[in-house]
């Protein structure tokens, strides 16, 4: 079983150029239309929503090398110089945060954290092309020793499930494990929780998704007939989580649904004129920032907006989604392992 590449423009009308990070950045920037007097408080509130983890300090220098900076061509003149380095961002969807809202949506407690969605977003130098690589949660890996906040460390674990890294060591261990299996430096980290995702979908007025088959999953409380559905936040979250009611019940089927949902969400963000409604604008920005945990390099509105602005030249045609090539694990038919040498070639292309 191998990962299948898919063009990022599937299902979009010609001329559409939805960009996830740019859309988020411009949405956050747009709160300025609320007025000068209100903007200061709004900025403070949205900025304080964002939680962060100092991953660089925790991991130190024992990491893959950063992307090589590309010299700016001589004679090039630009009012806003393009970034000259590639960027890799580890994006996790998790139920790590405790609280009534997350628990009502099926989220775990702070001691039972899981990361069921993991994507490495690689943005090329110049920010005009991107590749999104999904890592199946059921992949068996060697989980490295990870530093803990109390000064201790976790033990090396062989044949561990990929998503156990977050469970035992949080974002720091998730980043270190991804870097260990890919030898690719993660420049940034973004995590979104259950309730924040549901709030974002609701703030956008829901999201329209077409399913190719009936979905009947008691675990995620999702029952949908094949066809087109307009989903609210709770149902969209259930769609992102379901796997037992589709295909062979593996995580690979869920990844396909997640990629479809991301595209539908991009379409909704692109078609919704958020900037004309201060109330909707604030609701969306509050949902985005309130759901995020980032590394310390992206833990402010200014930094998020700067990243979004740098992606203005990234078109949908140049965004590709793939799944890390995997095969069934010899030791367990319910687990997978990286398929070599295809997986190594994929990671090599992102360095």
Short mmCIF file of C-alpha atoms in Angstrom, two decimals:
data_model
loop_
_atom_site.label_atom_id
_atom_site.label_comp_id
_atom_site.label_asym_id
_atom_site.label_seq_id
_atom_site.Cartn_x
_atom_site.Cartn_y
_atom_site.Cartn_z
CA UNK A 1 0.00 0.00 0.00
CA UNK A 2 1.56 3.27 -1.01
CA UNK A 3 0.70 6.94 -0.61
CA UNK A 4 -1.12 8.52 -3.53
CA UNK A 5 -0.36 12.08 -4.67
CA UNK A 6 -3.30 14.35 -5.25
CA UNK A 7 -3.42 17.78 -6.86
CA UNK A 8 -4.51 20.51 -4.46
CA UNK A 9 -6.97 22.08 -6.94
CA UNK A 10 -9.47 19.23 -7.04
CA UNK A 11 -13.06 20.44 -6.85
CA UNK A 12 -12.30 24.17 -7.14
CA UNK A 13 -13.62 26.53 -9.77
CA UNK A 14 -11.02 27.88 -12.23
CA UNK A 15 -9.25 30.94 -10.95
CA UNK A 16 -9.68 30.08 -7.28
CA UNK A 17 -6.47 30.41 -5.27
CA UNK A 18 -7.43 29.45 -1.70
CA UNK A 19 -4.45 29.34 0.63
CA UNK A 20 -4.93 28.07 4.18
CA UNK A 21 -2.19 29.97 5.98
CA UNK A 22 -2.67 33.14 3.94
CA UNK A 23 -6.43 33.02 4.52
CA UNK A 24 -5.86 32.66 8.25
CA UNK A 25 -3.31 35.47 8.25
CA UNK A 26 -5.54 37.86 6.31
CA UNK A 27 -8.51 36.99 8.50
CA UNK A 28 -6.49 37.86 11.59
CA UNK A 29 -5.28 41.05 9.95
CA UNK A 30 -8.78 42.10 8.99
CA UNK A 31 -9.90 42.70 12.55
CA UNK A 32 -8.51 46.22 12.05
CA UNK A 33 -11.76 47.15 10.31
CA UNK A 34 -13.44 47.00 13.71
CA UNK A 35 -12.14 50.49 14.39
CA UNK A 36 -9.08 52.07 15.93
CA UNK A 37 -10.53 52.24 19.45
CA UNK A 38 -11.67 48.63 19.50
CA UNK A 39 -8.73 47.23 17.56
CA UNK A 40 -6.27 47.56 20.43
CA UNK A 41 -8.42 45.45 22.74
CA UNK A 42 -9.22 42.96 19.97
CA UNK A 43 -5.54 42.58 19.10
CA UNK A 44 -4.66 41.99 22.76
CA UNK A 45 -7.46 39.45 23.17
CA UNK A 46 -6.70 37.49 20.00
CA UNK A 47 -2.97 37.61 20.65
CA UNK A 48 -3.46 36.31 24.21
CA UNK A 49 -5.59 33.44 22.87
CA UNK A 50 -2.54 31.82 21.26
CA UNK A 51 -0.69 29.27 23.38
CA UNK A 52 2.92 28.34 22.65
CA UNK A 53 5.66 25.83 23.45
CA UNK A 54 9.38 26.68 23.30
CA UNK A 55 10.39 23.69 21.18
CA UNK A 56 13.73 25.11 20.06
CA UNK A 57 15.00 25.51 23.63
CA UNK A 58 13.73 22.06 24.62
CA UNK A 59 15.42 20.24 21.72
CA UNK A 60 18.64 22.26 21.50
CA UNK A 61 21.05 21.71 18.63
CA UNK A 62 20.70 17.94 18.21
CA UNK A 63 18.37 18.29 15.24
CA UNK A 64 18.43 18.15 11.43
CA UNK A 65 20.01 21.16 9.76
CA UNK A 66 17.85 24.14 8.82
CA UNK A 67 17.01 24.73 5.19
CA UNK A 68 19.81 26.41 3.23
CA UNK A 69 19.17 30.07 2.46
CA UNK A 70 19.06 30.84 -1.25
CA UNK A 71 20.95 34.04 -2.22
CA UNK A 72 18.79 36.72 -3.82
CA UNK A 73 19.64 36.95 -7.55
CA UNK A 74 21.73 40.02 -8.40
CA UNK A 75 19.73 42.84 -9.95
CA UNK A 76 16.47 41.66 -8.37
CA UNK A 77 14.37 44.54 -7.07
CA UNK A 78 11.25 43.98 -4.99
CA UNK A 79 9.32 46.23 -2.62
CA UNK A 80 8.65 43.14 -0.48
CA UNK A 81 11.52 40.66 -0.92
CA UNK A 82 10.40 37.04 -1.19
CA UNK A 83 11.56 34.71 1.60
CA UNK A 84 14.71 32.89 0.59
CA UNK A 85 14.31 29.74 2.67
CA UNK A 86 12.01 26.74 2.60
CA UNK A 87 9.79 26.19 5.64
CA UNK A 88 8.54 22.95 7.20
CA UNK A 89 5.59 23.12 9.59
CA UNK A 90 4.33 20.18 11.65
CA UNK A 91 0.54 20.50 11.95
CA UNK A 92 -1.25 18.32 14.51
CA UNK A 93 -4.92 17.85 15.26
CA UNK A 94 -5.35 16.66 18.82
CA UNK A 95 -7.73 16.11 21.71
CA UNK A 96 -5.02 17.05 24.18
CA UNK A 97 -6.79 19.89 25.98
CA UNK A 98 -9.09 19.01 28.81
CA UNK A 99 -12.24 20.97 29.56
CA UNK A 100 -15.99 20.63 29.19
CA UNK A 101 -16.11 21.66 25.52
CA UNK A 102 -13.47 19.18 24.37
CA UNK A 103 -14.86 16.41 26.54
CA UNK A 104 -18.34 16.99 25.11
CA UNK A 105 -16.84 16.56 21.64
CA UNK A 106 -14.94 13.41 22.61
CA UNK A 107 -11.64 15.04 23.59
CA UNK A 108 -9.28 13.40 26.02
CA UNK A 109 -7.94 14.74 29.27
CA UNK A 110 -4.54 16.38 29.64
CA UNK A 111 -3.17 13.02 30.78
CA UNK A 112 -4.68 11.10 27.87
CA UNK A 113 -3.53 13.22 24.95
CA UNK A 114 -3.55 11.90 21.40
CA UNK A 115 -2.61 13.34 18.03
CA UNK A 116 -4.75 11.58 15.47
CA UNK A 117 -3.92 13.96 12.63
CA UNK A 118 -0.35 14.77 11.62
CA UNK A 119 0.71 16.67 8.52
CA UNK A 120 4.09 18.03 7.49
CA UNK A 121 3.53 21.18 5.44
CA UNK A 122 6.57 21.96 3.28
CA UNK A 123 6.66 25.40 1.65
CA UNK A 124 9.39 25.82 -0.94
CA UNK A 125 11.84 28.72 -1.02
CA UNK A 126 10.10 31.71 -2.57
CA UNK A 127 6.75 30.45 -1.15
CA UNK A 128 5.24 29.57 -4.54
CA UNK A 129 4.87 25.77 -4.09
CA UNK A 130 3.85 23.56 -1.18
CA UNK A 131 3.58 19.87 -0.34
CA UNK A 132 1.41 18.53 2.48
CA UNK A 133 2.42 15.06 3.73
CA UNK A 134 0.07 13.12 6.01
CA UNK A 135 1.68 10.66 8.45
CA UNK A 136 -0.64 7.77 9.45
CA UNK A 137 -1.08 7.64 13.21
CA UNK A 138 -0.79 3.81 13.14
CA UNK A 139 2.75 3.89 11.71
CA UNK A 140 5.24 1.92 13.81
CA UNK A 141 8.40 3.95 14.45
CA UNK A 142 11.39 4.15 16.74
CA UNK A 143 10.38 6.87 19.17
CA UNK A 144 13.49 8.71 20.39
CA UNK A 145 14.21 9.78 23.95
CA UNK A 146 12.43 13.09 24.51
CA UNK A 147 13.04 15.79 27.15
CA UNK A 148 10.25 16.38 29.67
CA UNK A 149 9.28 19.61 31.39
CA UNK A 150 10.34 18.26 34.81
CA UNK A 151 13.93 17.83 33.62
CA UNK A 152 13.68 14.11 32.95
CA UNK A 153 13.30 12.31 29.65
CA UNK A 154 11.33 9.51 28.06
CA UNK A 155 12.92 6.20 27.13
CA UNK A 156 13.63 5.19 23.54
CA UNK A 157 10.79 2.98 22.30
CA UNK A 158 11.08 0.56 19.36
CA UNK A 159 8.04 -0.37 17.30
CA UNK A 160 5.93 2.33 18.94
CA UNK A 161 2.86 3.86 17.32
CA UNK A 162 3.66 7.23 15.83
CA UNK A 163 0.97 9.12 17.73
CA UNK A 164 2.30 7.83 21.08
CA UNK A 165 5.03 10.48 20.88
CA UNK A 166 2.52 13.22 21.66
CA UNK A 167 0.95 11.11 24.40
CA UNK A 168 4.19 10.64 26.32
CA UNK A 169 6.00 13.90 25.60
CA UNK A 170 3.62 16.45 24.09
CA UNK A 171 4.55 18.76 21.20
CA UNK A 172 8.30 18.54 21.90
CA UNK A 173 8.33 14.76 21.53
CA UNK A 174 6.02 14.90 18.51
CA UNK A 175 8.44 17.25 16.75
CA UNK A 176 11.50 15.22 17.75
CA UNK A 177 9.90 11.97 16.55
CA UNK A 178 8.97 13.48 13.17
CA UNK A 179 12.48 14.86 12.76
CA UNK A 180 13.93 11.46 13.74
CA UNK A 181 11.98 9.47 11.14
CA UNK A 182 12.25 12.07 8.35
CA UNK A 183 15.60 13.79 9.00
CA UNK A 184 13.75 17.00 8.08
CA UNK A 185 13.91 20.05 10.35
CA UNK A 186 10.50 21.23 11.60
CA UNK A 187 10.79 25.03 11.56
CA UNK A 188 7.39 25.56 13.14
CA UNK A 189 4.65 23.72 15.00
CA UNK A 190 0.86 24.27 14.88
CA UNK A 191 -1.73 22.35 16.88
CA UNK A 192 -5.51 22.70 16.71
CA UNK A 193 -7.86 21.19 19.29
CA UNK A 194 -11.33 19.67 18.99
CA UNK A 195 -13.49 22.54 20.23
CA UNK A 196 -11.51 25.16 18.29
CA UNK A 197 -11.97 23.28 15.02
CA UNK A 198 -15.71 22.93 15.60
CA UNK A 199 -16.00 26.63 16.49
CA UNK A 200 -14.12 27.61 13.33
CA UNK A 201 -16.46 25.61 11.12
CA UNK A 202 -19.50 27.11 12.87
CA UNK A 203 -18.06 30.64 12.60
CA UNK A 204 -17.75 30.13 8.82
CA UNK A 205 -21.38 29.04 8.60
CA UNK A 206 -20.61 25.35 8.20
CA UNK A 207 -18.80 23.49 5.45
CA UNK A 208 -20.09 21.54 2.42
CA UNK A 209 -18.55 18.11 1.79
CA UNK A 210 -19.38 15.35 -0.68
CA UNK A 211 -18.85 11.79 0.53
CA UNK A 212 -18.42 8.90 -1.90
CA UNK A 213 -19.89 6.22 0.34
CA UNK A 214 -22.25 5.81 3.29
CA UNK A 215 -20.60 6.43 6.65
CA UNK A 216 -21.95 4.56 9.68
CA UNK A 217 -19.62 4.97 12.66
CA UNK A 218 -20.99 4.68 16.19
CA UNK A 219 -17.61 5.57 17.70
CA UNK A 220 -17.56 9.04 16.15
CA UNK A 221 -21.38 9.31 16.23
CA UNK A 222 -21.43 9.93 12.49
CA UNK A 223 -24.11 8.55 10.18
CA UNK A 224 -24.14 10.02 6.67
CA UNK A 225 -25.49 8.75 3.38
CA UNK A 226 -23.25 9.09 0.33
CA UNK A 227 -23.72 12.49 -1.27
CA UNK A 228 -23.32 16.19 -0.56
CA UNK A 229 -23.88 17.49 2.97
CA UNK A 230 -23.59 20.88 4.66
CA UNK A 231 -22.01 20.12 8.03
CA UNK A 232 -21.92 22.09 11.25
CA UNK A 233 -18.83 22.10 13.46
CA UNK A 234 -19.69 19.01 15.49
CA UNK A 235 -20.49 16.90 12.42
CA UNK A 236 -17.43 18.17 10.51
CA UNK A 237 -15.27 17.16 13.47
CA UNK A 238 -16.88 13.72 13.50
CA UNK A 239 -16.06 13.39 9.79
CA UNK A 240 -12.42 14.28 10.48
CA UNK A 241 -12.25 11.63 13.20
CA UNK A 242 -14.22 8.75 11.67
CA UNK A 243 -12.49 5.68 10.32
CA UNK A 244 -14.45 2.59 11.44
CA UNK A 245 -17.38 3.33 9.15
CA UNK A 246 -15.41 3.69 5.91
CA UNK A 247 -13.20 1.51 3.72
CA UNK A 248 -11.24 -1.08 5.66
CA UNK A 249 -11.51 0.89 8.90
CA UNK A 250 -7.86 1.91 8.85
CA UNK A 251 -6.32 5.31 9.46
CA UNK A 252 -5.59 5.61 5.73
CA UNK A 253 -9.29 6.00 4.98
CA UNK A 254 -9.57 8.70 7.61
CA UNK A 255 -6.64 10.60 6.07
CA UNK A 256 -8.51 10.71 2.76
CA UNK A 257 -11.55 12.23 4.47
CA UNK A 258 -9.39 14.74 6.33
CA UNK A 259 -7.78 15.92 3.11
CA UNK A 260 -11.21 16.28 1.50
CA UNK A 261 -12.47 18.23 4.53
CA UNK A 262 -9.47 20.58 4.46
CA UNK A 263 -10.17 21.36 0.81
CA UNK A 264 -13.84 22.01 1.55
CA UNK A 265 -12.91 24.26 4.45
CA UNK A 266 -10.54 26.21 2.20
CA UNK A 267 -13.36 26.60 -0.30
CA UNK A 268 -15.66 27.92 2.42
CA UNK A 269 -13.06 30.39 3.68
CA UNK A 270 -12.43 31.57 0.13
CA UNK A 271 -16.13 32.08 -0.68
CA UNK A 272 -17.15 33.73 2.61
CA UNK A 273 -16.68 37.51 2.54
CA UNK A 274 -15.55 37.73 6.15
CA UNK A 275 -14.15 41.25 5.96
CA UNK A 276 -17.57 42.82 5.31
CA UNK A 277 -18.97 41.58 8.64
CA UNK A 278 -17.07 42.67 11.79
CA UNK A 279 -19.06 40.20 13.89
CA UNK A 280 -18.23 37.21 11.65
CA UNK A 281 -14.65 38.42 11.26
CA UNK A 282 -14.13 38.51 15.01
CA UNK A 283 -15.84 35.14 15.47
CA UNK A 284 -13.58 33.47 12.90
CA UNK A 285 -10.40 35.12 14.22
CA UNK A 286 -11.32 34.20 17.80
CA UNK A 287 -11.92 30.57 16.77
CA UNK A 288 -8.60 30.38 14.92
CA UNK A 289 -6.45 31.90 17.65
CA UNK A 290 -8.35 30.24 20.49
CA UNK A 291 -7.72 26.79 19.03
CA UNK A 292 -3.99 27.17 18.39
CA UNK A 293 -0.88 26.04 20.16
CA UNK A 294 2.28 27.07 18.29
CA UNK A 295 6.01 27.15 18.71
CA UNK A 296 7.43 30.43 20.02
CA UNK A 297 8.28 31.52 16.47
CA UNK A 298 4.57 31.79 15.55
CA UNK A 299 2.97 32.75 18.85
CA UNK A 300 1.78 36.25 17.95
CA UNK A 301 -0.65 37.80 15.48
CA UNK A 302 2.22 39.68 13.89
CA UNK A 303 4.17 36.49 13.18
CA UNK A 304 1.12 34.60 11.90
CA UNK A 305 0.14 37.48 9.61
CA UNK A 306 3.70 37.75 8.32
CA UNK A 307 3.66 34.06 7.40
CA UNK A 308 0.28 34.48 5.70
CA UNK A 309 1.47 37.49 3.71
CA UNK A 310 4.53 35.57 2.50
CA UNK A 311 2.21 33.03 0.85
CA UNK A 312 0.48 35.50 -1.47
CA UNK A 313 2.16 33.89 -4.50
CA UNK A 314 1.12 30.33 -3.60
CA UNK A 315 -1.62 29.12 -5.94
CA UNK A 316 -3.81 26.07 -5.49
CA UNK A 317 -2.24 24.51 -8.58
CA UNK A 318 1.08 24.41 -6.76
CA UNK A 319 -0.20 22.73 -3.57
CA UNK A 320 0.00 18.92 -3.49
CA UNK A 321 -1.24 16.50 -0.84
CA UNK A 322 0.36 13.09 -0.32
CA UNK A 323 0.41 10.36 2.29
CA UNK A 324 3.70 8.94 3.49
CA UNK A 325 4.19 5.64 1.60
CA UNK A 326 3.45 2.73 3.95
CA UNK A 327 2.94 -1.03 3.90
CA UNK A 328 1.31 -3.38 6.39
CA UNK A 329 3.61 -4.06 9.34
CA UNK A 330 4.93 -7.66 9.36
CA UNK A 331 4.39 -7.82 13.13
CA UNK A 332 0.80 -6.56 13.18
CA UNK A 333 -1.80 -6.48 10.38
CA UNK A 334 -3.47 -3.49 12.07
CA UNK A 335 -0.32 -1.34 11.88
CA UNK A 336 1.82 0.03 9.06
CA UNK A 337 5.48 0.83 8.55
CA UNK A 338 7.19 3.21 6.15
CA UNK A 339 7.63 1.74 2.68
CA UNK A 340 11.23 2.05 1.62
CA UNK A 341 12.88 3.46 -0.34
CA UNK A 342 9.79 5.47 -1.37
CA UNK A 343 9.35 7.12 2.03
CA UNK A 344 12.99 8.18 2.23
CA UNK A 345 12.84 9.63 -1.28
CA UNK A 346 9.78 11.66 -0.30
CA UNK A 347 11.46 13.14 2.80
CA UNK A 348 14.65 13.80 0.85
CA UNK A 349 12.64 15.95 -1.59
CA UNK A 350 11.58 18.19 1.32
CA UNK A 351 15.05 18.96 2.64
#
